[in-house]
Amino acid sequence: MTGVLLVVAAHAFDGPTVAASADADRIYHDLAVLTGEALPPGQPDPILSRSAFHPDHDRAASWLAEEALAGTGLELWAEPVHRAGLDLTNLGITLPGADPDLDPWVLAAHWDSTATASPDWDPETGPAPGADDNASGVAATLEAARLLATWTPGFRRTIQLILFDGEELGLYGSEAWVDSLRASGGAVAGALVLDPVGYNPGDDYVLWVSHDTAGADAAAAFADAGATLGGGLSVVAMDAALWGGDTRSDHAPFQQAGWIGLHAGSFPQPRTYHTSEDTLSVVDLNYVTRVAGLSAAWIGSMSEPLPAAGEAGVPQPDPRCGCQGGSGASLLFLALVAGVPRRRRRRG
Ligand SMILES: [Zn+2]
């Protein structure tokens, strides 16, 4: 029975299943470590700040690179970025596509933080938990990587999941990454930047996506995906030209290169924006989880998922089944379709 279920579950990349498979517990763990609410495993001190001027900045990079995705089979690359006399680090996960001639899709978030709006904040010593801005985007991107990796047939396009450094200092990490790609003659199919994606005070689950002219169609497609892929978010596309442009996050270097750069966020900003009060209590875990699921489902769909091999009834057990969230929803769905008896409440 199990083999049959796996054949059906692995038949085709299923966006709604991916969107529904985002795991709030994994996301919470990442958020808690990044914001100092939980200790990095084996370390005596919490991460108090991810500002490039704070000593905990490099500890956060090490945790992300070495431990955040441990046990998933995914490896993060780390690329040094030197700007303005600072040593910064971009981190990322590459899911190589079957056709290296196709431009990749990018899902990205900045991992650095700041608290410049707090009076007397000292970047070298002061706390900057940056929970909403932008541990939320980092946690969503890490979860999207886990979800996309469960599609073992892979994708025709390469997918780059990137955590940029130095955004708060002037988009240093994303500018460096785009510059490097352009210098090598490369390009991207598009980039979706999550920044920030944690604030949902009205429980309305709206995700705003700002775009320029080049990204209008992609933004509309992402908004449609919010409706068709499920996941419980209303995605609203906005032409940034209507309010004078949007160059304030890591999507901007992509747009300046002439590529699609979408900026998704939970606007407006909370009053804790860029303060040391941007703690985990600002973040709606359910909202972040929905953003992670939808982002993974949409980026996966845009990256041309490959069909499962031997899908016509030959058992193709997924070697990762049981260790990832992706199979659970399919199995539940199929169990329901197959009419597995459900316990009924006794009457009287
Ligand atoms: Zn930000």
Coordinates of C-alpha atoms and ligand atoms in Angstrom, one line a residue:
M1 CA 0.0 0.0 0.0
T2 CA 2.7 2.4 0.9
G3 CA 4.5 1.9 -2.4
V4 CA 1.4 2.7 -4.3
L5 CA 0.9 5.8 -2.3
L6 CA 4.4 7.0 -3.0
V7 CA 4.0 6.5 -6.7
V8 CA 1.0 8.7 -6.8
A9 CA 2.5 11.2 -4.4
A10 CA 5.6 11.5 -6.6
H11 CA 3.7 11.8 -9.9
A12 CA 4.0 15.5 -10.4
F13 CA 5.1 18.6 -8.6
D14 CA 2.1 19.7 -6.8
G15 CA 2.1 23.3 -5.8
P16 CA -0.8 23.2 -3.3
T17 CA 0.8 20.3 -1.5
V18 CA 4.2 22.1 -1.3
A19 CA 2.5 25.3 -0.1
A20 CA 0.7 23.3 2.6
S21 CA 3.8 21.5 3.7
A22 CA 5.7 24.4 5.3
D23 CA 6.5 23.4 8.9
A24 CA 5.9 26.1 11.6
D25 CA 8.1 24.3 14.1
R26 CA 11.2 24.4 11.9
I27 CA 10.5 28.0 11.1
Y28 CA 10.1 28.9 14.8
H29 CA 13.4 27.2 15.6
D30 CA 15.3 29.2 13.0
L31 CA 13.6 32.5 14.1
A32 CA 14.4 31.8 17.8
V33 CA 18.1 31.2 17.2
L34 CA 18.4 34.2 14.8
T35 CA 16.8 36.5 17.3
G36 CA 18.5 35.4 20.4
E37 CA 15.4 33.7 21.9
A38 CA 17.1 30.3 21.7
L39 CA 20.8 29.3 21.9
P40 CA 22.6 28.0 18.9
P41 CA 23.2 24.3 19.7
G42 CA 26.3 23.8 21.8
Q43 CA 26.8 27.5 22.4
P44 CA 26.5 29.3 25.8
D45 CA 25.4 32.7 24.4
P46 CA 22.5 33.8 22.3
I47 CA 22.9 35.7 19.1
L48 CA 22.1 39.3 20.1
S49 CA 22.6 41.1 16.8
R50 CA 23.3 40.4 13.2
S51 CA 24.6 43.9 12.5
A52 CA 27.9 43.7 10.6
F53 CA 29.5 45.8 13.4
H54 CA 28.6 43.4 16.2
P55 CA 30.7 40.3 17.1
D56 CA 27.6 38.1 16.9
H57 CA 27.2 38.8 13.2
D58 CA 29.9 36.2 12.4
R59 CA 28.4 33.7 14.9
A60 CA 25.1 34.0 13.1
A61 CA 26.8 33.4 9.7
S62 CA 28.5 30.3 11.1
W63 CA 25.2 29.0 12.5
L64 CA 23.4 29.6 9.2
A65 CA 26.2 28.0 7.1
E66 CA 26.9 25.0 9.3
E67 CA 23.8 24.2 11.3
A68 CA 20.6 25.7 10.0
L69 CA 20.1 23.1 7.3
A70 CA 22.1 20.2 9.0
G71 CA 20.5 16.9 8.4
T72 CA 18.6 18.0 5.2
G73 CA 21.3 17.0 2.7
L74 CA 21.5 20.6 1.7
E75 CA 24.7 22.6 1.8
L76 CA 25.0 26.3 2.1
W77 CA 27.7 28.1 0.1
A78 CA 29.3 31.2 1.6
E79 CA 30.8 34.0 -0.4
P80 CA 32.8 36.9 1.1
V81 CA 31.7 40.4 0.3
H82 CA 34.1 43.3 1.0
R83 CA 32.4 46.7 0.9
A84 CA 33.1 49.9 2.9
G85 CA 35.9 48.2 4.8
L86 CA 33.6 45.5 6.1
D87 CA 33.8 41.8 5.8
L88 CA 30.4 40.6 4.9
T89 CA 29.1 37.1 3.8
N90 CA 26.4 36.1 1.4
L91 CA 25.1 32.6 2.0
G92 CA 23.0 30.5 -0.2
I93 CA 21.7 27.1 -1.4
T94 CA 21.9 26.1 -5.0
L95 CA 19.5 23.5 -6.4
P96 CA 21.2 22.7 -9.7
G97 CA 18.8 22.5 -12.7
A98 CA 18.9 19.9 -15.3
D99 CA 19.4 22.5 -18.1
P100 CA 22.4 24.7 -17.2
D101 CA 21.6 27.0 -20.2
L102 CA 18.4 28.2 -18.5
D103 CA 18.7 31.3 -16.2
P104 CA 17.9 30.5 -12.6
W105 CA 15.1 31.7 -10.4
V106 CA 16.2 33.4 -7.1
L107 CA 14.4 33.4 -3.8
A108 CA 16.2 35.7 -1.4
A109 CA 16.2 37.5 2.0
H110 CA 18.7 39.6 3.9
W111 CA 20.1 38.1 7.0
D112 CA 21.7 41.1 8.6
S113 CA 19.8 43.3 11.1
T114 CA 19.9 46.8 12.5
A115 CA 18.4 49.0 15.2
T116 CA 19.3 52.5 14.1
A117 CA 15.9 53.8 15.1
S118 CA 16.6 53.0 18.8
P119 CA 18.0 56.0 20.6
D120 CA 21.6 55.7 21.6
W121 CA 21.9 52.2 19.9
D122 CA 25.5 51.2 19.5
P123 CA 26.0 48.9 16.5
E124 CA 29.0 47.2 18.1
T125 CA 27.3 46.3 21.4
G126 CA 23.6 47.0 21.2
P127 CA 20.9 44.4 20.5
A128 CA 19.4 44.1 17.1
P129 CA 17.2 41.0 17.0
G130 CA 15.7 41.9 13.7
A131 CA 12.9 39.4 14.1
D132 CA 10.5 40.8 11.5
D133 CA 13.2 42.5 9.6
N134 CA 14.4 40.1 8.5
A135 CA 14.8 36.9 10.4
S136 CA 11.3 36.3 9.0
G137 CA 12.5 36.3 5.5
V138 CA 15.5 34.2 6.3
A139 CA 13.4 31.5 8.1
A140 CA 11.0 31.5 5.2
T141 CA 13.8 31.1 2.7
L142 CA 15.4 28.2 4.6
E143 CA 12.1 26.5 4.8
A144 CA 11.5 27.0 1.1
A145 CA 14.9 25.3 0.5
R146 CA 13.8 22.3 2.5
L147 CA 10.5 22.1 0.7
L148 CA 12.0 22.4 -2.8
A149 CA 14.6 19.8 -2.0
T150 CA 11.9 17.2 -1.3
W151 CA 11.1 17.3 -5.0
T152 CA 13.7 14.7 -5.9
P153 CA 13.2 14.7 -9.7
G154 CA 14.5 18.3 -9.5
F155 CA 13.9 21.2 -11.9
R156 CA 14.9 22.2 -15.4
R157 CA 16.0 25.6 -14.1
T158 CA 18.5 26.1 -11.3
I159 CA 17.1 27.6 -8.2
Q160 CA 19.2 29.9 -6.0
L161 CA 18.1 30.5 -2.5
I162 CA 20.2 33.4 -1.2
L163 CA 20.7 35.1 2.2
F164 CA 22.2 38.5 1.5
D165 CA 24.4 40.3 4.0
G166 CA 24.7 44.1 4.3
E167 CA 21.3 45.0 3.1
E168 CA 20.8 47.4 6.0
L169 CA 24.1 49.2 5.1
G170 CA 23.1 49.8 1.5
L171 CA 22.2 46.6 -0.4
Y172 CA 25.9 45.6 -0.3
G173 CA 25.4 41.8 -0.5
S174 CA 22.8 41.8 -3.3
E175 CA 24.7 44.4 -5.3
A176 CA 27.9 42.3 -5.1
W177 CA 26.1 39.1 -6.1
V178 CA 24.4 40.8 -9.1
D179 CA 27.6 42.5 -10.2
S180 CA 29.5 39.2 -10.1
L181 CA 26.8 37.4 -12.1
R182 CA 26.7 40.2 -14.7
A183 CA 30.5 40.2 -14.9
S184 CA 30.5 36.6 -15.8
G185 CA 27.8 37.1 -18.5
G186 CA 25.1 35.5 -16.5
A187 CA 21.5 36.5 -15.8
V188 CA 18.5 35.4 -13.8
A189 CA 15.0 34.5 -14.8
G190 CA 13.8 36.6 -11.9
A191 CA 14.2 37.2 -8.2
L192 CA 11.6 37.1 -5.4
V193 CA 12.9 39.0 -2.3
L194 CA 11.2 38.5 1.1
D195 CA 11.7 41.5 3.3
P196 CA 10.1 41.5 5.9
V197 CA 7.4 38.8 6.0
G198 CA 6.4 38.6 9.7
Y199 CA 4.0 41.3 10.7
N200 CA 0.3 40.5 10.5
P201 CA -1.5 42.5 13.2
G202 CA -4.9 42.4 11.5
D203 CA -4.8 38.7 10.8
D204 CA -5.6 39.5 7.2
Y205 CA -2.7 37.5 5.7
V206 CA -2.0 39.9 2.9
L207 CA 1.4 39.8 1.2
W208 CA 2.3 42.8 -0.8
V209 CA 4.5 42.5 -3.9
S210 CA 6.0 45.6 -5.4
H211 CA 7.4 45.5 -8.9
D212 CA 8.6 47.7 -11.8
T213 CA 7.4 47.5 -15.4
A214 CA 9.7 44.5 -16.2
G215 CA 8.3 42.6 -13.3
A216 CA 4.6 43.4 -13.8
D217 CA 3.7 40.0 -15.4
A218 CA 5.6 38.0 -12.8
A219 CA 4.1 39.9 -9.9
A220 CA 0.6 39.2 -11.4
A221 CA 1.5 35.6 -11.7
F222 CA 2.7 35.5 -8.1
A223 CA -0.6 37.1 -7.0
D224 CA -2.5 34.5 -9.0
A225 CA -0.5 31.8 -7.3
G226 CA -1.6 33.2 -3.9
A227 CA -5.1 32.2 -5.0
T228 CA -4.5 29.0 -7.0
L229 CA -1.8 27.4 -4.9
G230 CA -3.6 27.8 -1.7
G231 CA -1.6 28.4 1.5
G232 CA -3.9 31.1 2.9
L233 CA -2.3 34.3 1.7
S234 CA -3.8 37.1 -0.3
V235 CA -1.0 38.3 -2.6
V236 CA -1.5 41.9 -3.8
A237 CA 0.8 43.2 -6.7
M238 CA 1.6 46.9 -6.7
D239 CA 3.4 48.9 -9.3
A240 CA 6.1 50.7 -7.3
A241 CA 6.0 53.6 -9.7
L242 CA 2.6 54.6 -8.3
W243 CA 4.4 55.8 -5.1
G244 CA 7.7 57.0 -6.5
G245 CA 9.5 53.7 -6.8
D246 CA 10.8 51.1 -4.4
T247 CA 14.6 50.7 -4.2
R248 CA 14.8 49.9 -0.5
S249 CA 15.6 46.2 -0.6
D250 CA 17.6 43.5 -2.3
H251 CA 15.3 43.3 -5.3
A252 CA 16.6 46.7 -6.5
P253 CA 20.0 45.5 -8.0
F254 CA 18.1 42.9 -9.9
Q255 CA 15.8 45.5 -11.4
Q256 CA 18.7 47.8 -12.2
A257 CA 20.3 44.9 -14.1
G258 CA 17.1 44.8 -16.2
W259 CA 15.9 41.6 -14.7
I260 CA 12.7 40.7 -12.8
G261 CA 13.0 41.8 -9.2
L262 CA 10.0 41.4 -7.0
H263 CA 9.8 42.7 -3.4
A264 CA 7.4 40.8 -1.2
G265 CA 6.7 42.1 2.3
S266 CA 4.2 42.4 5.1
F267 CA 3.7 46.2 4.8
P268 CA 3.2 48.5 6.6
Q269 CA 6.1 48.3 9.0
P270 CA 5.4 47.8 12.7
R271 CA 6.4 50.6 15.1
T272 CA 9.4 48.4 16.1
Y273 CA 10.9 48.7 12.6
H274 CA 14.7 49.1 12.9
T275 CA 14.6 49.1 16.7
S276 CA 16.0 46.8 19.3
E277 CA 12.3 46.0 20.0
D278 CA 11.9 44.0 16.8
T279 CA 11.7 40.8 18.7
L280 CA 10.0 37.5 18.1
S281 CA 6.7 38.8 19.7
V282 CA 6.3 41.0 16.6
V283 CA 6.2 38.1 14.3
D284 CA 3.2 36.0 13.4
L285 CA 4.5 32.5 12.9
N286 CA 1.5 31.4 10.9
Y287 CA 2.0 34.2 8.5
V288 CA 5.7 33.4 8.0
T289 CA 4.8 29.8 7.5
R290 CA 2.3 30.6 4.8
V291 CA 4.9 32.9 3.0
A292 CA 7.4 30.1 3.1
G293 CA 5.0 27.5 1.6
L294 CA 3.7 29.8 -1.1
S295 CA 7.2 31.0 -2.1
A296 CA 8.5 27.5 -2.4
A297 CA 5.5 26.4 -4.4
W298 CA 5.7 29.4 -6.8
I299 CA 9.4 29.4 -7.3
G300 CA 9.3 25.6 -7.9
S301 CA 6.5 26.0 -10.4
M302 CA 8.4 28.8 -12.2
S303 CA 11.5 26.6 -12.3
E304 CA 10.0 23.9 -14.5
P305 CA 9.7 20.9 -12.2
L306 CA 10.8 17.6 -13.9
P307 CA 8.3 14.7 -13.9
A308 CA 8.9 11.8 -11.7
A309 CA 10.8 9.0 -13.5
G310 CA 8.7 5.9 -14.3
E311 CA 5.6 7.5 -13.2
A312 CA 3.3 5.0 -14.9
G313 CA 2.9 2.7 -12.0
V314 CA 6.5 1.6 -11.4
P315 CA 7.2 2.1 -7.7
Q316 CA 9.7 5.0 -7.3
P317 CA 10.0 5.4 -3.6
D318 CA 11.3 8.8 -2.6
P319 CA 14.5 8.2 -0.6
R320 CA 13.7 11.3 1.5
C321 CA 10.2 10.3 2.3
G322 CA 9.6 10.2 6.0
C323 CA 12.3 12.7 6.8
Q324 CA 10.7 15.8 5.2
G325 CA 7.3 17.4 5.5
G326 CA 6.6 17.2 1.8
S327 CA 5.2 13.7 1.8
G328 CA 2.9 14.0 4.7
A329 CA 0.1 16.0 3.2
S330 CA 0.1 13.8 0.1
L331 CA -0.2 10.7 2.2
L332 CA -3.0 12.1 4.2
F333 CA -4.8 13.2 1.1
L334 CA -4.4 9.8 -0.5
A335 CA -5.5 8.1 2.6
L336 CA -8.7 10.0 2.5
V337 CA -9.2 9.3 -1.2
A338 CA -8.6 5.6 -0.5
G339 CA -11.3 5.6 2.1
V340 CA -9.2 4.7 5.1
P341 CA -11.8 4.3 7.9
R342 CA -11.8 7.3 10.2
R343 CA -12.7 7.1 13.8
R344 CA -16.2 8.4 14.4
R345 CA -17.4 9.9 17.5
R346 CA -19.7 7.7 19.4
R347 CA -23.2 9.1 19.8
G348 CA -25.2 9.2 22.9
Ligands
ZN1 ZN 14.8 44.4 5.7

